[in-house]
Amino acid sequence: MTEKIITKKEVEYVAELAKLEFNEEEKEEFTSQLNSILDYFKKLNELDTESVEPTAYVISMPNLLNEDKVEPSLPREEVLSNSKYVEKGYFKVPKIM
Amino acid sequence: MTLNQLTAHEAINLIKKKRITAYEIMQDIFSQIDKVDNLIKAFLVINREEALKQAKEIDKKVKNGEKLPPLAGVAVAIKDIIATRGTETTCGSKILKGFIPPYNATVINRLREAGAIIIGKTNMDEFAMGSSTENSAFGPTYNPWDLERVPGGSSGGSSAAVAADETFVALGTDTGGSIRQPASLCGMVGLKPTYGRVSRYGLVAYASSLDQIGPIAKDVTDCALVMKVISGHDNMDSTSVNLEVPDYLKSCQEGIKDLKVGVPKEYFIEGIDPEVKGALDKALKIFEKLGAKIEEVSLPHTEYSLPTYYLIATAEASSNLARYDGVQYGYRAEEYEDLSSMYQKTRSEGFGSEVKRRIMLGTYALSSGYYDAYYLKAQKVRTLIKEDFDKVFNKYDILITPTSPTPAFKLNEKVSDPLTMYLSDIYTIPINLAGIPAISLNCGYSKSNLPIGLQIIGKHFSEETILRAAFNFEQNNDVEKKKPSIKPAKHKEAKK
């Protein structure tokens, strides 16, 4: 690899954005792996895409919208049943304020 | 021969003729699972009781002379990334261990209505990120053809289960090759439908603009049967397309004299195994003999597919996987200080290393200052890749390529180097970027008896054509179809 594209400090910043945490060893490993992957991705710069439109979805079709009609949703108990941290019909999280 | 070795269409006919019962089939299916799954490890969950109950209901219908639905008595295994009401769905991840979906994916409802029996959930690379099924939090799956080798991935559990006769068919999902590559490495048939052909409702999202659900089967007929059932518009998925679903089975019966076949020269790169190249050349001769016209074509942007794919897929993944925060379902860290540290600890303890690597890559590509250079750039190159296909499909009906550059590789061979692992999807990735359909089917075996697959690619919504081409090849291939003989790995025997 010739130059560093992403530094360890940037890896720490991106981890913060992604709500992930790593120990020192993992940070070093990610920095080196992400650098070699990003270095390989530089290949895309060979292409002039100045006048190319980006593609987000490949199938061109009109929006399909459902009728604005009230329909039953999942029962509250079932939705809550996948968490151990439930109180009075709500999900429980640590104090925010 | 035991009943689990049948194909789905053979089983359906025998049930209709009252020669066998659905219950007998299920008994043979589960006895095979009991016999071999400790070696293969294809399944994460087995639905024995429920499956036997459903089999009895089908047998009752047969006895009463009722009309049978199209997949009556067909055992189906489901990749563990598709929501099954009341049955644990983990995506091969610790972060979803114990998650019991309160609803069914649309494909599950469609299969059940068609009389299919869901026998269990299959192993996979965590959140479908991988090409070997080694990234599962619950341990790897082993290739039935050689237990020292990977079954491919990410739908490795599904393809290994079909190859080992533990089920008739299975559902997989394909974001960059995750149905076709494992189907190829296990000698099975796997189809990635056109983007929008099959509803994604209840499919846990990895990269939403690329993901599709599709079948893995023992032959093309079974593949067509399952496609017919799972395809079609669904109000619950706004990207599912409102187009009539053709009778795929019927179109298989027609010949391929009219077909113009393109073979993209860029797919015969350095690194392609000579045995794979040899098997493909032989296969092309058969297509020629059947009357298809074969010509070399060019897809000039092929070499840009891999970086384009990994930028788009990881960017979408970083956004999709933000929902795993320990609040509503799945794993929550035991110890934390505040809300933010609960998120961080939950995600850091719950995700495996490949998932973290892709979230990091995607977050970076979307972050302020880098968006234009990476994500937007990749979306633009995606346009060029798609246009390559549009151009050749103006002149040609289908394209034929290898599915994977090599037969099944050994466990641990590629785990330490993510880039080499990514290269095993080099022939399948461009298809997802273009949103077109492709099928992989066996065309031969290597000298060491490993299956080799070929890929048939079609235009948007031309599943009929690629299934027809695949069926005609399957019926006329002069390589005799084999089944794996599942033998414990040598080093394991030595240890005993």
Short mmCIF file of C-alpha atoms in Angstrom, two decimals, chain A residues 4-8 10-22 26-27 29-31 33-67 69 71 74-75 77-86 90-96, chain B residues 85 98-103 194-195 200 208-209 233 235-236 238-242 301 303-304 306-308 310-311 326-330 332-334 336 338-340 342-345 347-348 351 353 356-357 359-361 363-364 367 370 373-374 376-384 386 416 418-419 422-423 433-435 460-461:
data_model
loop_
_atom_site.label_atom_id
_atom_site.label_comp_id
_atom_site.label_asym_id
_atom_site.label_seq_id
_atom_site.Cartn_x
_atom_site.Cartn_y
_atom_site.Cartn_z
CA LYS A 4 -2.81 5.88 4.08
CA ILE A 5 -6.34 6.73 3.02
CA ILE A 6 -7.91 6.35 6.44
CA THR A 7 -6.03 7.01 9.69
CA LYS A 8 -6.56 5.35 13.05
CA GLU A 10 -10.65 8.50 11.46
CA VAL A 11 -11.42 4.86 12.25
CA GLU A 12 -12.19 5.97 15.81
CA TYR A 13 -14.45 8.74 14.50
CA VAL A 14 -16.31 6.41 12.11
CA ALA A 15 -16.72 3.86 14.93
CA GLU A 16 -18.31 6.58 17.04
CA LEU A 17 -20.74 7.38 14.18
CA ALA A 18 -21.56 3.69 13.77
CA LYS A 19 -21.97 3.19 17.54
CA LEU A 20 -19.26 0.56 17.66
CA GLU A 21 -16.27 0.37 19.96
CA PHE A 22 -12.96 -1.40 19.42
CA GLU A 26 -8.96 -4.12 16.60
CA LYS A 27 -8.45 -0.45 15.70
CA GLU A 29 -6.49 -4.22 12.27
CA PHE A 30 -9.48 -2.26 10.94
CA THR A 31 -7.25 0.64 9.92
CA GLN A 33 -7.86 -3.70 6.37
CA LEU A 34 -9.96 -0.66 5.50
CA ASN A 35 -6.92 0.95 3.92
CA SER A 36 -6.27 -1.95 1.60
CA ILE A 37 -9.97 -2.19 0.68
CA LEU A 38 -10.23 1.57 0.03
CA ASP A 39 -6.99 1.47 -1.92
CA TYR A 40 -8.53 -1.16 -4.18
CA PHE A 41 -11.69 0.97 -4.50
CA LYS A 42 -9.61 3.83 -5.94
CA LYS A 43 -9.94 1.91 -9.19
CA LEU A 44 -13.28 3.69 -9.71
CA ASN A 45 -11.42 6.98 -10.19
CA GLU A 46 -10.16 5.67 -13.53
CA LEU A 47 -13.65 6.34 -14.88
CA ASP A 48 -14.91 9.76 -15.86
CA THR A 49 -18.46 9.90 -14.50
CA GLU A 50 -18.97 13.66 -14.77
CA SER A 51 -22.03 13.33 -17.02
CA VAL A 52 -23.38 9.99 -15.70
CA GLU A 53 -26.60 9.91 -13.71
CA PRO A 54 -26.44 7.83 -10.50
CA THR A 55 -28.60 4.68 -10.20
CA ALA A 56 -30.37 4.07 -6.90
CA TYR A 57 -33.02 1.66 -8.15
CA VAL A 58 -32.66 -0.41 -11.29
CA ILE A 59 -36.28 -0.99 -12.22
CA SER A 60 -38.06 2.06 -13.51
CA MET A 61 -41.68 1.92 -12.49
CA PRO A 62 -44.34 4.22 -11.08
CA ASN A 63 -44.69 4.42 -7.31
CA LEU A 64 -47.02 1.75 -6.02
CA LEU A 65 -49.10 3.16 -3.24
CA ASN A 66 -51.57 1.37 -1.00
CA GLU A 67 -55.03 2.77 -0.37
CA LYS A 69 -57.15 2.63 4.78
CA GLU A 71 -55.86 -1.82 9.01
CA LEU A 74 -49.60 -6.29 15.33
CA PRO A 75 -50.90 -6.69 18.90
CA GLU A 77 -48.02 -7.79 23.62
CA GLU A 78 -46.56 -9.62 20.63
CA VAL A 79 -44.43 -6.68 19.62
CA LEU A 80 -43.14 -6.30 23.18
CA SER A 81 -42.54 -10.02 23.63
CA ASN A 82 -39.05 -9.92 22.08
CA SER A 83 -37.57 -7.69 24.77
CA LYS A 84 -36.71 -8.57 28.36
CA TYR A 85 -36.84 -4.88 29.21
CA VAL A 86 -40.52 -3.98 29.20
CA TYR A 90 -43.39 0.13 26.88
CA PHE A 91 -39.80 -0.73 26.01
CA LYS A 92 -37.48 0.26 28.82
CA VAL A 93 -34.19 2.07 28.14
CA PRO A 94 -31.64 3.78 30.40
CA LYS A 95 -32.40 7.30 31.59
CA ILE A 96 -31.89 9.77 28.75
CA ARG B 85 -43.83 -16.32 12.75
CA GLY B 98 -33.75 -15.64 20.50
CA PHE B 99 -35.69 -13.29 18.20
CA ILE B 100 -39.13 -14.75 17.46
CA PRO B 101 -40.79 -12.79 14.64
CA PRO B 102 -44.43 -11.88 15.32
CA TYR B 103 -45.21 -12.16 11.59
CA THR B 194 -35.15 -9.88 -11.18
CA TYR B 195 -35.14 -7.16 -8.53
CA ARG B 200 -38.91 -8.75 0.23
CA SER B 208 -32.10 -3.06 0.05
CA SER B 209 -31.44 -2.06 -3.56
CA HIS B 233 -46.74 -8.26 -6.44
CA ASN B 235 -48.85 -4.69 -1.10
CA MET B 236 -46.36 -4.98 1.73
CA SER B 238 -43.50 -1.15 -2.61
CA THR B 239 -40.54 -2.36 -4.71
CA SER B 240 -42.33 -5.56 -5.74
CA VAL B 241 -43.48 -5.18 -9.30
CA ASN B 242 -47.06 -5.55 -10.47
CA HIS B 301 -17.13 -2.13 -17.03
CA GLU B 303 -13.74 -4.90 -13.63
CA TYR B 304 -15.40 -2.04 -11.73
CA LEU B 306 -16.52 -5.35 -7.18
CA PRO B 307 -15.62 -1.92 -5.73
CA THR B 308 -19.00 -0.56 -6.88
CA TYR B 310 -18.92 -3.16 -1.91
CA LEU B 311 -19.47 0.59 -1.65
CA GLY B 326 -30.77 -3.54 21.94
CA VAL B 327 -34.09 -1.79 22.52
CA GLN B 328 -36.92 -3.70 20.85
CA TYR B 329 -35.54 -7.17 20.13
CA GLY B 330 -32.46 -9.32 20.20
CA ARG B 332 -28.79 -6.16 24.82
CA ALA B 333 -25.44 -5.78 26.62
CA GLU B 334 -25.60 -6.55 30.33
CA TYR B 336 -23.51 -0.03 30.32
CA ASP B 338 -26.03 5.37 29.63
CA LEU B 339 -28.10 5.05 26.47
CA SER B 340 -25.21 5.72 24.14
CA MET B 342 -25.83 0.67 25.75
CA TYR B 343 -25.95 1.05 21.96
CA GLN B 344 -22.18 0.77 21.63
CA LYS B 345 -21.75 -2.22 23.91
CA ARG B 347 -23.60 -3.62 18.91
CA SER B 348 -19.94 -4.33 19.65
CA PHE B 351 -22.05 -8.22 15.76
CA SER B 353 -16.14 -8.99 12.70
CA LYS B 356 -18.52 -4.64 11.80
CA ARG B 357 -16.04 -4.27 8.94
CA ILE B 359 -20.72 -1.24 8.80
CA MET B 360 -17.46 0.70 9.21
CA LEU B 361 -16.82 0.78 5.46
CA THR B 363 -20.45 4.50 7.46
CA TYR B 364 -17.18 5.90 6.14
CA SER B 367 -19.84 10.23 6.05
CA TYR B 370 -16.66 11.36 1.48
CA ALA B 373 -16.12 10.44 -3.69
CA TYR B 374 -17.40 7.02 -2.69
CA LEU B 376 -22.24 8.79 -5.31
CA LYS B 377 -19.32 7.67 -7.48
CA ALA B 378 -20.35 4.04 -7.01
CA GLN B 379 -23.95 4.82 -7.94
CA LYS B 380 -22.74 6.44 -11.14
CA VAL B 381 -20.55 3.50 -12.05
CA ARG B 382 -23.56 1.30 -11.30
CA THR B 383 -25.31 3.13 -14.15
CA LEU B 384 -22.42 2.27 -16.51
CA LYS B 386 -26.24 -1.56 -16.02
CA SER B 416 -8.08 -13.81 6.96
CA PRO B 418 -11.45 -10.12 3.04
CA LEU B 419 -10.49 -9.01 -0.47
CA TYR B 422 -14.84 -10.89 -2.08
CA LEU B 423 -13.29 -12.06 -5.37
CA LEU B 433 -26.02 -4.22 -9.64
CA ALA B 434 -28.02 -4.40 -12.89
CA GLY B 435 -31.05 -5.94 -11.11
CA HIS B 460 -35.21 -7.86 -16.56
CA PHE B 461 -38.20 -10.16 -15.87
#
